[in-house]
XYZ file of C-alpha atoms in Angstrom:
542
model
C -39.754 -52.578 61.624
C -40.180 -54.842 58.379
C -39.197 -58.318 58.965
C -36.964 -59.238 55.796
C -37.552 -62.861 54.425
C -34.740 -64.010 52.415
C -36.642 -63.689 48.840
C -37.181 -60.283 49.980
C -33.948 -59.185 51.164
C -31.486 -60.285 48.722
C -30.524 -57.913 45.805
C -32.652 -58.918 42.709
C -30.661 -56.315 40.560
C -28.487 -57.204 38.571
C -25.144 -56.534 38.919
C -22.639 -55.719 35.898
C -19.024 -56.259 35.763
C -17.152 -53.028 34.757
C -14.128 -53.974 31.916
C -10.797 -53.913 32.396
C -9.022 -50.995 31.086
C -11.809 -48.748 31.295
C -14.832 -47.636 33.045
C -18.504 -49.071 32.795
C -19.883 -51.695 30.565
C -19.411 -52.462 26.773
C -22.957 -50.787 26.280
C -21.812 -47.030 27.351
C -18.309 -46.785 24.885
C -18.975 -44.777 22.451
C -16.770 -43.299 19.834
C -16.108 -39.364 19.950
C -18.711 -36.998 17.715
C -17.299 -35.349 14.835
C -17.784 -31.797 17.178
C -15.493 -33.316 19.747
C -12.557 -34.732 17.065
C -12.838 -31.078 15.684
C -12.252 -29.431 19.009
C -9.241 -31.656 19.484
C -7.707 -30.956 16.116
C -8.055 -27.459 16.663
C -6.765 -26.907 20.386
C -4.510 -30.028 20.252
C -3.863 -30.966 16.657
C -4.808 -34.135 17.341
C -7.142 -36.163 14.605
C -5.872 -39.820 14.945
C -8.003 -43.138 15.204
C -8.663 -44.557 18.499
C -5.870 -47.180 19.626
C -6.399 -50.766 19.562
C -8.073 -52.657 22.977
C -6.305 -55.310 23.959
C -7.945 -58.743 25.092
C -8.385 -59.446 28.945
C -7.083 -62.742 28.423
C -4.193 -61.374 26.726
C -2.773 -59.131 29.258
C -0.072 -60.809 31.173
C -0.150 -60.340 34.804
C 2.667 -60.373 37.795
C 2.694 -64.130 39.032
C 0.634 -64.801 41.905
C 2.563 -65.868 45.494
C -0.232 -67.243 46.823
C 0.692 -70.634 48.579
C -1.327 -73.753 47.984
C -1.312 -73.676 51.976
C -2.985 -70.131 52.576
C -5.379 -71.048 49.800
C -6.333 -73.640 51.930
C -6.890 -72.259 54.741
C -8.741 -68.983 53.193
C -11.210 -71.790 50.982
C -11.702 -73.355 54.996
C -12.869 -69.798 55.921
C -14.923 -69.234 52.775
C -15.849 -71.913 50.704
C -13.046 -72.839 47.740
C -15.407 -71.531 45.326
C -14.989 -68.228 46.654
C -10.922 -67.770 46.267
C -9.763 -67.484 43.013
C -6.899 -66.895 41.323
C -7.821 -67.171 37.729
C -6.055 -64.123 35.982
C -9.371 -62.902 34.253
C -10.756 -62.239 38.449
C -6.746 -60.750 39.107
C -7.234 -58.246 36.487
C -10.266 -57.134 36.872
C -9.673 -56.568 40.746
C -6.050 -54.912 39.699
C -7.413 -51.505 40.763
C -9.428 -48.699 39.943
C -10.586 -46.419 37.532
C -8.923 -43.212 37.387
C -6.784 -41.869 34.312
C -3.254 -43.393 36.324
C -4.855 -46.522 36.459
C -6.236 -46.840 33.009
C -2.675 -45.776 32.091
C -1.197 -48.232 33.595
C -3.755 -50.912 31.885
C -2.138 -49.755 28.669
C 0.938 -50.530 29.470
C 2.400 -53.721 27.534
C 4.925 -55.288 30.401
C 3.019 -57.836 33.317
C 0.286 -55.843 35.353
C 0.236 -55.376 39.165
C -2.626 -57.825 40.358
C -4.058 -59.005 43.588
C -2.834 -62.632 44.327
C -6.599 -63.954 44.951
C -9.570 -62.406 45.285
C -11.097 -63.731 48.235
C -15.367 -63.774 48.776
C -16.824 -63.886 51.854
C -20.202 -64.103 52.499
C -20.974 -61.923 55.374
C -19.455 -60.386 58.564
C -18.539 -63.358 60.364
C -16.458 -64.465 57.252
C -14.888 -61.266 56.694
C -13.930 -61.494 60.327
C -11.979 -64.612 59.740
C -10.018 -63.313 57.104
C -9.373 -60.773 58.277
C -8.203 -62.244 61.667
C -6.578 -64.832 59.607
C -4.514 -62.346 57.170
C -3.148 -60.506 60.312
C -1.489 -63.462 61.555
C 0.195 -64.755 58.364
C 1.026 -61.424 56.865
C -1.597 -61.310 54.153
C -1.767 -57.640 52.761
C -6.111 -57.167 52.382
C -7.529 -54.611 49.935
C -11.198 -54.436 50.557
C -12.997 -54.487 46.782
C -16.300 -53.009 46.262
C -17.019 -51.427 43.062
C -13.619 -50.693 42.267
C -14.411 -47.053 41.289
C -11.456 -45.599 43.013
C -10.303 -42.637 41.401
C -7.398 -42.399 43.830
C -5.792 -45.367 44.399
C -7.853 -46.488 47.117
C -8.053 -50.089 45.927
C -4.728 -50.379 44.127
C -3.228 -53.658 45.331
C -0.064 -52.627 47.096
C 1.345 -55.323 49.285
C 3.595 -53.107 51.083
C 5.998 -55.220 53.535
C 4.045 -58.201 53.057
C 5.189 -61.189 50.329
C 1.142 -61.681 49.692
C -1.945 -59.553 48.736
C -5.709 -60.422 48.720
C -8.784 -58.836 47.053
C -11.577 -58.623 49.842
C -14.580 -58.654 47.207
C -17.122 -57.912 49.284
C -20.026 -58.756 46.673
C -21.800 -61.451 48.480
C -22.342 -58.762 51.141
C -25.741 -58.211 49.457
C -29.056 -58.147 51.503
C -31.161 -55.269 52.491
C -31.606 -57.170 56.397
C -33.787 -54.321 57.807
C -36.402 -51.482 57.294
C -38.083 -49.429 59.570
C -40.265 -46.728 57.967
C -41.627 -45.198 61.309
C -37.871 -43.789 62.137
C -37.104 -43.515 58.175
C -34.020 -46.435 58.163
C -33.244 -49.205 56.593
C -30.028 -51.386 57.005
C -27.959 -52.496 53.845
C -25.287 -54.910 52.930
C -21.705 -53.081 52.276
C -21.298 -55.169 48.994
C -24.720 -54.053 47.167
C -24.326 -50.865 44.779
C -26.349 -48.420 44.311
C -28.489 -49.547 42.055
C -29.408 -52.576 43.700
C -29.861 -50.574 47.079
C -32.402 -48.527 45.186
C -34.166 -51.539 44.091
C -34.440 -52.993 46.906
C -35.568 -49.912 48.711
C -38.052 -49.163 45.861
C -40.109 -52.392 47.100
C -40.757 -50.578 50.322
C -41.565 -47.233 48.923
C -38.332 -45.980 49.459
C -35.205 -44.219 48.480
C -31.347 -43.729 49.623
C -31.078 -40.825 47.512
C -27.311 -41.105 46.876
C -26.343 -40.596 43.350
C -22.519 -39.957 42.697
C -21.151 -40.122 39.320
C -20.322 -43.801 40.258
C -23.739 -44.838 41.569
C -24.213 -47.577 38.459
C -21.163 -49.483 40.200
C -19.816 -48.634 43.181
C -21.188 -49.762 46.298
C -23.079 -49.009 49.566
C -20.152 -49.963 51.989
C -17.737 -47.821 49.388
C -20.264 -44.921 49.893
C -19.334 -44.950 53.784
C -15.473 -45.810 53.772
C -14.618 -42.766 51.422
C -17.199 -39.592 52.752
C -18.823 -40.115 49.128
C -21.053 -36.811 48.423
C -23.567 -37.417 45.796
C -25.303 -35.652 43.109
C -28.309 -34.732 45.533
C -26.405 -33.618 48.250
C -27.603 -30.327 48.718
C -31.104 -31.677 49.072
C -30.128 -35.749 50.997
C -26.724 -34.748 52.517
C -23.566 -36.334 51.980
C -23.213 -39.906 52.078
C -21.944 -39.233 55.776
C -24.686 -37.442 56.604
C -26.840 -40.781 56.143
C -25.296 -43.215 58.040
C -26.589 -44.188 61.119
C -25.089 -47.349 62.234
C -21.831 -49.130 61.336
C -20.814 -52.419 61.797
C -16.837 -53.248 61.075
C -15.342 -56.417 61.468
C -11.439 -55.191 62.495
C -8.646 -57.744 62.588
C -9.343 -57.340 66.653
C -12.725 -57.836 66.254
C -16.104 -56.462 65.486
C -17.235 -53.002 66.475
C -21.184 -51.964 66.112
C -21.724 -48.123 65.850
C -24.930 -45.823 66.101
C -27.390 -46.342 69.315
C -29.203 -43.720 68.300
C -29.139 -40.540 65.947
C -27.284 -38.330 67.963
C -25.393 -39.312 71.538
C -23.335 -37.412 73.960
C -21.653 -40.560 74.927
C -17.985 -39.475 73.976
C -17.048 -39.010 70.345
C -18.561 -40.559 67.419
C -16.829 -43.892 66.888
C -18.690 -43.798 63.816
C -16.638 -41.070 62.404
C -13.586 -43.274 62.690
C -14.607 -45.456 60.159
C -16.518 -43.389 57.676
C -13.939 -42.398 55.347
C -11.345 -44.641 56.657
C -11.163 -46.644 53.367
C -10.234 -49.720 54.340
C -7.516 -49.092 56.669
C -8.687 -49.311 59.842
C -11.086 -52.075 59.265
C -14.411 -53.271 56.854
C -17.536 -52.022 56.780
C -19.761 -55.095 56.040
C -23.265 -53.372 56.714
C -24.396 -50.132 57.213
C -27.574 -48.368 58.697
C -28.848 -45.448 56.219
C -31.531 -42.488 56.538
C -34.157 -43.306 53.608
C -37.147 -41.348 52.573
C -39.697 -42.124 50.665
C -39.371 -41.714 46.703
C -40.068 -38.705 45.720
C -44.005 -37.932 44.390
C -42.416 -35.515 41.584
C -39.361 -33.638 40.578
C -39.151 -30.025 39.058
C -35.798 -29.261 36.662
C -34.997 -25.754 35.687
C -32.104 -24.512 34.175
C -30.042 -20.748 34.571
C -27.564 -18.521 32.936
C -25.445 -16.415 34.668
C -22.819 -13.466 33.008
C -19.999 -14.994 34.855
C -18.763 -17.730 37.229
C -18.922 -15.252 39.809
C -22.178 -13.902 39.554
C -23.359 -17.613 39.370
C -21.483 -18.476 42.891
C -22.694 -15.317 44.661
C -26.312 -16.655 43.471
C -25.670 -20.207 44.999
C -24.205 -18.867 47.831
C -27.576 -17.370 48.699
C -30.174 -19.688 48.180
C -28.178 -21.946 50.255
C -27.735 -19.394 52.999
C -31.707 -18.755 52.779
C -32.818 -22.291 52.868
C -34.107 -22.393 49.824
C -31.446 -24.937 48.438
C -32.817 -27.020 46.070
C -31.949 -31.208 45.635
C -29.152 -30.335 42.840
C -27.901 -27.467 42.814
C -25.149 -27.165 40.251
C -22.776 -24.071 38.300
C -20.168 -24.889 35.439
C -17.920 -22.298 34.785
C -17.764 -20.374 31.610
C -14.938 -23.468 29.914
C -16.960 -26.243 31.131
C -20.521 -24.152 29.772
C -18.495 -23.895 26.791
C -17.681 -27.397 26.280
C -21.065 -28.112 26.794
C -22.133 -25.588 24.158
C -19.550 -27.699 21.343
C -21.484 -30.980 22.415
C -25.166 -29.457 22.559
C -25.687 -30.801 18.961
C -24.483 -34.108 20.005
C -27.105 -34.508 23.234
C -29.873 -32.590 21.965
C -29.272 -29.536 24.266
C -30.000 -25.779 24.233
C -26.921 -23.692 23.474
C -25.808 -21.537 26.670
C -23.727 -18.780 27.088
C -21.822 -17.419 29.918
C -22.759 -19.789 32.584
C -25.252 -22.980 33.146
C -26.442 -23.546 36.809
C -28.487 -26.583 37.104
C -31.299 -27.003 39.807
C -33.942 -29.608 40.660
C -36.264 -29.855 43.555
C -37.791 -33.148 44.277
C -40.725 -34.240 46.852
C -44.308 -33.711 47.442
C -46.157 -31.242 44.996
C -46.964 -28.786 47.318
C -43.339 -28.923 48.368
C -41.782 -28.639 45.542
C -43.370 -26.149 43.872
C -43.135 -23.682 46.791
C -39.366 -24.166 47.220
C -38.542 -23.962 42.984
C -40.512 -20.970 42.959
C -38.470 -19.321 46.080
C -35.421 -20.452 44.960
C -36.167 -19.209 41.022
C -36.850 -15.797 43.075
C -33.270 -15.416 44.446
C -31.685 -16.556 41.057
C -33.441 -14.455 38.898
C -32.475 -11.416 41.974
C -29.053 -12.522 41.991
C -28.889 -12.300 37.884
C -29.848 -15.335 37.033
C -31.892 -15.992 33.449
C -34.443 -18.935 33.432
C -33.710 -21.233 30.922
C -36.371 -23.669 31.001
C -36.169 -27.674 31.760
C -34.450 -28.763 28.668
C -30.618 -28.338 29.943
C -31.562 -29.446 33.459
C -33.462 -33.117 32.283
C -30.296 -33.284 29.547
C -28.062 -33.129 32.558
C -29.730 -35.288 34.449
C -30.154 -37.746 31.639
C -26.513 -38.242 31.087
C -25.236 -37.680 34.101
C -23.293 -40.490 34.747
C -21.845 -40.936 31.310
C -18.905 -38.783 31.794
C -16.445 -41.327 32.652
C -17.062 -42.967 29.109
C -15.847 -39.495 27.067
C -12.762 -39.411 29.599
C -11.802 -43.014 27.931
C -12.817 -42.258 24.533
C -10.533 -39.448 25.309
C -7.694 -41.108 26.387
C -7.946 -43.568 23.511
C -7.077 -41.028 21.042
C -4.100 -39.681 22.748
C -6.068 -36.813 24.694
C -5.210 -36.603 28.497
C -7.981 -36.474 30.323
C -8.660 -36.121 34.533
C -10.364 -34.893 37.129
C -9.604 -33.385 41.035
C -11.938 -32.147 43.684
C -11.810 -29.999 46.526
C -13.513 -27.953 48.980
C -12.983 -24.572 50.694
C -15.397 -21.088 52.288
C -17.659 -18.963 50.012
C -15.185 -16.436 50.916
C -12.076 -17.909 49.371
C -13.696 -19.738 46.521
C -12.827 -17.273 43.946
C -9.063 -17.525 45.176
C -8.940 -21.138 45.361
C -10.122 -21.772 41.530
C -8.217 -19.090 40.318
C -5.041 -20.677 42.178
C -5.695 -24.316 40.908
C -6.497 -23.227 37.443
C -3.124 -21.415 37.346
C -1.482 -24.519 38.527
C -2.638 -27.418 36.154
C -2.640 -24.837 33.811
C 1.037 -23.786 34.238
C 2.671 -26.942 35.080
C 1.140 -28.468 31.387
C 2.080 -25.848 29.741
C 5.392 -26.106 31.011
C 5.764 -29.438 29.917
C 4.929 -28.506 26.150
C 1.326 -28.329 25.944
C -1.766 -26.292 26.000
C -4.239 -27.388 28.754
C -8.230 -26.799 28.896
C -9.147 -26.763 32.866
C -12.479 -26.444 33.083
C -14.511 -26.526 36.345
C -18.007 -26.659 38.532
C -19.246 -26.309 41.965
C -20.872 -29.515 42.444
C -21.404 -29.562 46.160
C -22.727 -27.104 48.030
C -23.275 -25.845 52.105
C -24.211 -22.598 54.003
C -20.527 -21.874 54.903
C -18.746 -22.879 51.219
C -18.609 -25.744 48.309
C -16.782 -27.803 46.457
C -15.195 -27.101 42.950
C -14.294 -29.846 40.979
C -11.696 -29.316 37.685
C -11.567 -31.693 34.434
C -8.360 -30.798 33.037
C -7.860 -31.673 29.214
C -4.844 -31.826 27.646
C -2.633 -33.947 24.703
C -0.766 -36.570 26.528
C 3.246 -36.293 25.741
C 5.431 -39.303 25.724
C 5.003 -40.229 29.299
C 1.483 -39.437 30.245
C 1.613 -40.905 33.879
C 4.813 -38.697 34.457
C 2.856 -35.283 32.713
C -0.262 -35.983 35.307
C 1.565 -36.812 38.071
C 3.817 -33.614 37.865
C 0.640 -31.379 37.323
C -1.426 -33.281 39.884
C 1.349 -32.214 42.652
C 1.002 -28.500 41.121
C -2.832 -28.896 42.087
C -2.266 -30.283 45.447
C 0.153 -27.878 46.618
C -2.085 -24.995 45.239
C -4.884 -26.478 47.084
C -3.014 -26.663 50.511
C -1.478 -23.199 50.124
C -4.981 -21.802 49.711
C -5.778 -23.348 52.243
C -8.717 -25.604 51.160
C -8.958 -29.433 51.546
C -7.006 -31.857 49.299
C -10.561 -33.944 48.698
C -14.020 -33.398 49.040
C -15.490 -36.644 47.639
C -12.862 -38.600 46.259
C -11.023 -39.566 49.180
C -6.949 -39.616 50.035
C -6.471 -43.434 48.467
C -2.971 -43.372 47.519
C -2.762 -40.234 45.293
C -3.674 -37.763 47.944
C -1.504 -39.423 50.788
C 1.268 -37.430 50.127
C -1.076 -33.927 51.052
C -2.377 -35.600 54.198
C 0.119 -34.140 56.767
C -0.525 -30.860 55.479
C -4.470 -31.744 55.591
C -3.921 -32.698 59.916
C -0.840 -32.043 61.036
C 1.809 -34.035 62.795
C 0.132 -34.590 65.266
C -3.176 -35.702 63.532
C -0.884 -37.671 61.710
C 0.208 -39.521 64.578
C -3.866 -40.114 65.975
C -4.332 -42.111 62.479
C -1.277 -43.924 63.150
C -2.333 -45.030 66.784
C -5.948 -45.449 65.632
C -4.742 -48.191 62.724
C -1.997 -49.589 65.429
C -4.645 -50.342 68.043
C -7.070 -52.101 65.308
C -4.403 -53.236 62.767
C -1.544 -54.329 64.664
C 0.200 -56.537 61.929
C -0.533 -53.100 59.366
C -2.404 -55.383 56.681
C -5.418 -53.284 55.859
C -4.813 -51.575 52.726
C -1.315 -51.052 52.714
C 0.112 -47.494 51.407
C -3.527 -45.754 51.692
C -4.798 -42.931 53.774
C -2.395 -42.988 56.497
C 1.023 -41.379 56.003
């Protein structure tokens, strides 16, 4: 192992603040191309100017019912500096990022805010909140990135007259690497970028690149199953953990001995992808490899969505998967085709599947060229590296067209899910239908476009961006085609989230997702651990 001096351990990158009513920073808005406002005018008839931002400091918030007493006693536990209630902090930890949400930041009447955002500055102070909260009644909504496209850190206080921001920021050391087994040990508040940072000192990488790598965070990465960009070469976010260690309003449990054990189930698993509810991940133990000597790209074209799937299906199944491995569907290729002129890309017809291979030379050149063999077999055409590094290049700048979207009066969201190879074709053809129908129904035209994004030897994930003009109550017009999606998704029998997690907005599906009686092991689980109920009221756990 490494021994970690402070200098070297603590995050050096830096770490920006995303705004308000949107996602990202400042730096990544940009207004819509002239292609884009002439799509919209043509499906939508819509050609008006963005609407007008309001001011942070303008936006008036619910009053906070924090006591001068608790703040007290939580400044005793972390340092008065670290428990705020300035509104500026409220609103900015008010909740996440998904269309709802950004919605709601639109709206002109008081927002829904946290009553203090609370800092601590490593487990043992997390510990004592958290200990502290369950005794007083003190709701707790841990706070990472605040990337939640679900709900999962909207501040619902439930039963309970108070509720805290955990901001788990300070959380922010790499504290261990050990290069002979290929682990290192990271702080649940750092994100992404400043775990990559860190690593990249010590010749390594995490590998983990979800759409909300720039902000979200390492100990957000375990508590919601996140799946990134590489998975089909690293593994889900899941697959990478290790070791756990959760500070529980009963105390602190450390996970992961070794990498595999037959000592009884995998406590582990209880917490990965428990969001919050059952306790808080305040550092985690990840698989790391070293960064890559050299990446290949290559685009494809396929005729059709299901030529391109059937193509996926079997490099996976032959081991010749490469690190992305990627298909849009013949809407989303399309969209892609109307922007090509705006990010400097190829035009594409039918289909665009996206591949690269990263590692060693050797390594990677012998699995692109098997894999290129089973495209090009499959139907595949080669279309060079262009569309691949243009991907690549901008992929984590979606978000920003969703908001320049919603700006001009365009309703714009996403949904995820996950099912076999052998009902794939069923399950987007039933989902499509759905958001598709139920907007329609409501009195407008909808563009659902979709992509597998994740894939395995048994099935993959598809994940729809519906577009569509928002009517007078856009939160209503979502939420009815949202429940359209869900129960399409059930009765295919697929899962109701692959990456984004259940939050709040899948909750309602989570029944169906168990059973009753799975139902019930969540409820004894969070019970046993979070007697008083105060993690994360109204997530996860019907």
């Amino acid at each position: 192992m490494v021994e970690l001096n402070s200098e070297m351990s603590g995050s050096t990158a830096e770490r920006p603040s995303m705004v308000w009513d949107a996602w990202g920073v400042p730096a990544g808005h940009q207004p819509l191309s002239a292609q884009i406002r002439g799509l919209l005018t043509q499906v939508f008839g819509i050609s008006g100017e963005p609407a007008a931002r309001r001011d942070e400091g303008d936006v008036p918030l619910v009053e906070s019912t924090l006591t001068a007493a608790t703040r007290a006693d939580l400044a005793a536990l972390v340092g008065a500096e670290h428990v705020s209630t300035d509104d500026i902090d409220r609103l900015r930890h008010a909740g996440g990022k998904s269309t709802l949400d950004l919605l709601r930041r639109r709206d002109t009447r008081p927002q829904d805010a946290p009553d203090a955002i609370v800092a601590p500055a490593d487990h043992d102070a997390v510990l004592a909140v958290l200990r502290y909260c369950s005794s007083r009644g003190v709701a707790v909504v841990p706070f990472g990135g605040g990337t939640s496209v679900v709900g999962g850190v909207d501040p619902v206080r439930g039963r309970f007259p108070t509720v805290i921001a955990l901001d788990l920021r300070r959380l922010d050391t790499l504290t261990d690497v050990d290069p002979v087994s290929g682990t290192a040990t990271l702080g649940a508040g750092l994100t992404g970028p400043q775990a990559e940072k860190l690593l990249a000192a010590h010749g390594l990488s995490l590998g983990h690149f979800p759409q909300s790598f720039e902000f979200a965070t390492i100990g957000g990465f375990a508590a919601t199953r996140s799946s990134g960009q590489a998975s089909a070469g690293y593994g889900r976010f899941d697959d990478m953990v290790q070791r756990l260690v959760v500070a529980t309003p009963q105390g602190t449990l450390d996970l992961g001995r070794a990498p595999a054990s037959a000592a009884g189930p995998d406590l582990r698993e209880l917490f990965v992808g428990s969001e919050g509810t059952l306790g808080v991940i305040t550092s985690v133990t990840v698989r790391v490899h070293p960064i890559p000597e050299t990446t290949d790209y290559q685009a494809w074209s396929f005729p059709d969505f299901a030529t391109g799937a059937a193509a996926l299906r079997t490099v996976v199944q032959t081991g010749a998967a490469p690190t992305v491995l990627r298909l849009s569907d013949e809407a989303e290729t399309g969209l892609n085709l109307a922007r090509s002129s705006d990010i400097g890309g190829a035009p594409v017809s039918g289909c665009l599947a996206v591949t690269t291979f990263e590692g060693t030379a050797a390594h990677v050149a012998a699995r692109s060229a098997e894999a290129s063999e089973w495209l090009a077999a499959a139907g595949g055409t080669a279309l060079g590296t262009a569309p691949a590094e243009q991907w690549e290049h901008g992929r984590f700048a979606a978000p920003y067209l969703r908001d320049a979207l919603l700006d001009v009066g365009v309703l714009c969201e996403t949904l995820e899910t996950a099912t076999s190879w052998s009902n794939l074709t069923n399950l987007k053809a039933k989902v499509t239908a759905a958001l598709s129908d139920s907007l329609t129904a409501q009195g407008t035209p909808a563009l659902v476009m979709c992509h597998i994004s994740h894939t395995y030897p048994t099935g993959a994930s598809l994940y729809f961006t519906v577009v569509a003009k928002q009517l007078e109550d856009p939160i209503a017009q979502w939420r009815v085609a949202k429940t359209a999606a869900g129960d399409a998704i059930m009765a295919a029998g697929a899962t109701i989230t692959h990456h984004h997690a259940v939050g709040a907005d899948h909750r309602p599906w989570m029944g169906a997702e168990v059973g009753d009686l799975g139902v019930q092991v969540l409820r004894a689980v969070k019970h046993e651990l979070d007697p008083a109920g105060v993690l994360n009221p109204g997530k996860l756990v019907p």
